[in-house]
Amino acid sequence: MFQETFAAELATHVGSRVEVATDNNLVDGILSTVTPNLVLVIEVNSGYGYGENTTLYLSVDAINFVRFPVAA
């Protein structure tokens, strides 16, 4: 039940910059898509927007926490 509520809340933040932590990594990027089971984050490379961006699918149940950093 918590997973469904968590995914629904994340879905309200699609398009926002996020930091998503799992047991093995910290992903910094744009929250692109949320389904009941998966979250798609487009990892943005630092710099001036040049280069390739990486898309990462994360299982909702593998997420430890999500943070929405405030732009400086």
Short mmCIF file of N, CA and C in Angstrom, two decimals:
data_model
loop_
_atom_site.label_atom_id
_atom_site.label_comp_id
_atom_site.label_asym_id
_atom_site.label_seq_id
_atom_site.Cartn_x
_atom_site.Cartn_y
_atom_site.Cartn_z
N MET A 1 0.81 -1.18 0.00
CA MET A 1 0.00 0.00 0.00
C MET A 1 0.87 1.26 0.00
N PHE A 2 1.94 1.28 0.78
CA PHE A 2 2.81 2.44 0.80
C PHE A 2 3.44 2.68 -0.56
N GLN A 3 3.81 1.62 -1.25
CA GLN A 3 4.43 1.75 -2.57
C GLN A 3 3.51 2.48 -3.54
N GLU A 4 2.22 2.18 -3.50
CA GLU A 4 1.26 2.85 -4.38
C GLU A 4 1.15 4.33 -4.05
N THR A 5 1.10 4.66 -2.77
CA THR A 5 1.01 6.05 -2.33
C THR A 5 2.29 6.80 -2.70
N PHE A 6 3.42 6.16 -2.50
CA PHE A 6 4.72 6.76 -2.82
C PHE A 6 4.81 7.05 -4.32
N ALA A 7 4.44 6.09 -5.16
CA ALA A 7 4.47 6.28 -6.61
C ALA A 7 3.51 7.38 -7.04
N ALA A 8 2.35 7.45 -6.43
CA ALA A 8 1.37 8.49 -6.77
C ALA A 8 1.91 9.87 -6.41
N GLU A 9 2.57 9.99 -5.28
CA GLU A 9 3.16 11.27 -4.89
C GLU A 9 4.31 11.65 -5.82
N LEU A 10 5.15 10.69 -6.16
CA LEU A 10 6.24 10.97 -7.11
C LEU A 10 5.70 11.45 -8.45
N ALA A 11 4.60 10.87 -8.89
CA ALA A 11 4.01 11.23 -10.18
C ALA A 11 3.60 12.71 -10.22
N THR A 12 3.31 13.30 -9.07
CA THR A 12 2.96 14.71 -9.05
C THR A 12 4.17 15.61 -9.26
N HIS A 13 5.37 15.04 -9.21
CA HIS A 13 6.61 15.81 -9.36
C HIS A 13 7.32 15.53 -10.68
N VAL A 14 6.66 14.91 -11.64
CA VAL A 14 7.28 14.64 -12.94
C VAL A 14 7.74 15.97 -13.54
N GLY A 15 8.97 15.97 -14.05
CA GLY A 15 9.56 17.17 -14.63
C GLY A 15 10.46 17.92 -13.66
N SER A 16 10.47 17.50 -12.40
CA SER A 16 11.28 18.16 -11.38
C SER A 16 12.66 17.53 -11.30
N ARG A 17 13.60 18.31 -10.82
CA ARG A 17 14.94 17.78 -10.56
C ARG A 17 14.86 16.95 -9.27
N VAL A 18 15.49 15.78 -9.28
CA VAL A 18 15.44 14.89 -8.12
C VAL A 18 16.79 14.27 -7.83
N GLU A 19 16.96 13.85 -6.60
CA GLU A 19 18.05 12.96 -6.20
C GLU A 19 17.38 11.72 -5.64
N VAL A 20 17.67 10.58 -6.22
CA VAL A 20 17.06 9.32 -5.80
C VAL A 20 18.16 8.41 -5.27
N ALA A 21 17.99 7.93 -4.05
CA ALA A 21 18.98 7.05 -3.43
C ALA A 21 18.45 5.62 -3.37
N THR A 22 19.31 4.68 -3.77
CA THR A 22 19.04 3.26 -3.59
C THR A 22 20.15 2.71 -2.71
N ASP A 23 20.17 1.41 -2.49
CA ASP A 23 21.23 0.82 -1.68
C ASP A 23 22.60 1.01 -2.31
N ASN A 24 22.67 1.08 -3.65
CA ASN A 24 23.95 1.09 -4.34
C ASN A 24 24.36 2.40 -4.97
N ASN A 25 23.44 3.34 -5.17
CA ASN A 25 23.83 4.57 -5.84
C ASN A 25 22.91 5.73 -5.51
N LEU A 26 23.37 6.91 -5.91
CA LEU A 26 22.61 8.14 -5.79
C LEU A 26 22.49 8.71 -7.20
N VAL A 27 21.27 8.88 -7.66
CA VAL A 27 21.00 9.34 -9.02
C VAL A 27 20.50 10.78 -8.94
N ASP A 28 21.12 11.65 -9.71
CA ASP A 28 20.72 13.05 -9.79
C ASP A 28 20.24 13.32 -11.20
N GLY A 29 19.01 13.79 -11.35
CA GLY A 29 18.50 14.04 -12.68
C GLY A 29 17.10 14.61 -12.67
N ILE A 30 16.41 14.43 -13.78
CA ILE A 30 15.05 14.91 -13.96
C ILE A 30 14.10 13.72 -13.87
N LEU A 31 13.08 13.84 -13.04
CA LEU A 31 12.07 12.80 -12.92
C LEU A 31 11.21 12.84 -14.18
N SER A 32 11.28 11.78 -14.97
CA SER A 32 10.63 11.78 -16.28
C SER A 32 9.28 11.06 -16.28
N THR A 33 9.26 9.85 -15.74
CA THR A 33 8.05 9.03 -15.78
C THR A 33 7.94 8.24 -14.48
N VAL A 34 6.70 8.06 -14.01
CA VAL A 34 6.45 7.25 -12.83
C VAL A 34 5.30 6.30 -13.13
N THR A 35 5.52 5.01 -12.89
CA THR A 35 4.45 4.00 -12.97
C THR A 35 4.33 3.41 -11.57
N PRO A 36 3.36 2.55 -11.33
CA PRO A 36 3.25 1.95 -10.00
C PRO A 36 4.49 1.14 -9.58
N ASN A 37 5.29 0.68 -10.55
CA ASN A 37 6.44 -0.16 -10.22
C ASN A 37 7.79 0.44 -10.58
N LEU A 38 7.83 1.38 -11.54
CA LEU A 38 9.10 1.91 -12.02
C LEU A 38 9.12 3.42 -12.03
N VAL A 39 10.32 3.96 -11.86
CA VAL A 39 10.56 5.40 -11.97
C VAL A 39 11.65 5.58 -13.01
N LEU A 40 11.43 6.50 -13.94
CA LEU A 40 12.43 6.82 -14.96
C LEU A 40 13.04 8.17 -14.62
N VAL A 41 14.36 8.18 -14.44
CA VAL A 41 15.09 9.41 -14.17
C VAL A 41 16.08 9.62 -15.31
N ILE A 42 16.08 10.83 -15.86
CA ILE A 42 17.06 11.18 -16.88
C ILE A 42 18.20 11.87 -16.15
N GLU A 43 19.32 11.16 -16.08
CA GLU A 43 20.49 11.66 -15.37
C GLU A 43 21.14 12.73 -16.23
N VAL A 44 21.25 13.92 -15.68
CA VAL A 44 21.80 15.05 -16.42
C VAL A 44 23.26 15.20 -16.06
N ASN A 45 24.11 15.21 -17.09
CA ASN A 45 25.54 15.41 -16.86
C ASN A 45 25.79 16.85 -16.48
N SER A 46 26.69 17.04 -15.53
CA SER A 46 27.03 18.41 -15.16
C SER A 46 27.78 19.05 -16.32
N GLY A 47 27.82 20.33 -16.33
CA GLY A 47 28.45 21.05 -17.44
C GLY A 47 27.41 21.95 -18.07
N TYR A 48 27.50 22.10 -19.35
CA TYR A 48 26.64 23.05 -20.04
C TYR A 48 25.61 22.36 -20.91
N GLY A 49 25.23 21.15 -20.56
CA GLY A 49 24.19 20.46 -21.31
C GLY A 49 24.70 19.71 -22.52
N TYR A 50 26.00 19.65 -22.67
CA TYR A 50 26.58 18.93 -23.81
C TYR A 50 26.83 17.49 -23.42
N GLY A 51 26.87 16.63 -24.38
CA GLY A 51 27.11 15.22 -24.11
C GLY A 51 25.80 14.47 -24.01
N GLU A 52 25.92 13.21 -23.71
CA GLU A 52 24.74 12.37 -23.64
C GLU A 52 24.20 12.29 -22.23
N ASN A 53 22.91 12.21 -22.13
CA ASN A 53 22.25 12.00 -20.85
C ASN A 53 21.91 10.53 -20.72
N THR A 54 21.88 10.04 -19.52
CA THR A 54 21.62 8.63 -19.26
C THR A 54 20.22 8.48 -18.69
N THR A 55 19.44 7.54 -19.22
CA THR A 55 18.13 7.27 -18.65
C THR A 55 18.23 6.04 -17.76
N LEU A 56 17.69 6.16 -16.57
CA LEU A 56 17.75 5.08 -15.59
C LEU A 56 16.36 4.71 -15.13
N TYR A 57 16.04 3.43 -15.21
CA TYR A 57 14.80 2.91 -14.67
C TYR A 57 15.10 2.35 -13.29
N LEU A 58 14.37 2.82 -12.30
CA LEU A 58 14.55 2.36 -10.93
C LEU A 58 13.25 1.74 -10.43
N SER A 59 13.37 0.62 -9.77
CA SER A 59 12.20 -0.01 -9.17
C SER A 59 11.77 0.81 -7.97
N VAL A 60 10.48 1.07 -7.85
CA VAL A 60 9.97 1.88 -6.75
C VAL A 60 10.33 1.25 -5.40
N ASP A 61 10.27 -0.06 -5.31
CA ASP A 61 10.59 -0.70 -4.03
C ASP A 61 12.08 -0.71 -3.69
N ALA A 62 12.95 -0.31 -4.63
CA ALA A 62 14.39 -0.24 -4.38
C ALA A 62 14.81 1.15 -3.91
N ILE A 63 13.90 2.12 -3.94
CA ILE A 63 14.24 3.49 -3.57
C ILE A 63 14.25 3.65 -2.05
N ASN A 64 15.34 4.19 -1.54
CA ASN A 64 15.45 4.46 -0.10
C ASN A 64 14.89 5.84 0.24
N PHE A 65 15.23 6.83 -0.57
CA PHE A 65 14.65 8.16 -0.38
C PHE A 65 14.77 8.96 -1.65
N VAL A 66 13.94 10.01 -1.74
CA VAL A 66 13.96 10.93 -2.85
C VAL A 66 14.05 12.34 -2.25
N ARG A 67 14.92 13.14 -2.85
CA ARG A 67 15.06 14.53 -2.41
C ARG A 67 14.86 15.43 -3.61
N PHE A 68 14.21 16.55 -3.40
CA PHE A 68 13.98 17.54 -4.46
C PHE A 68 14.85 18.75 -4.11
N PRO A 69 16.07 18.81 -4.68
CA PRO A 69 16.97 19.91 -4.33
C PRO A 69 16.43 21.26 -4.82
N VAL A 70 16.71 22.28 -4.05
CA VAL A 70 16.28 23.63 -4.39
C VAL A 70 17.38 24.26 -5.24
N ALA A 71 16.97 24.89 -6.34
CA ALA A 71 17.93 25.54 -7.22
C ALA A 71 18.56 26.73 -6.48
N ALA A 72 19.85 26.90 -6.70
CA ALA A 72 20.57 28.00 -6.03
C ALA A 72 20.39 29.31 -6.73
#
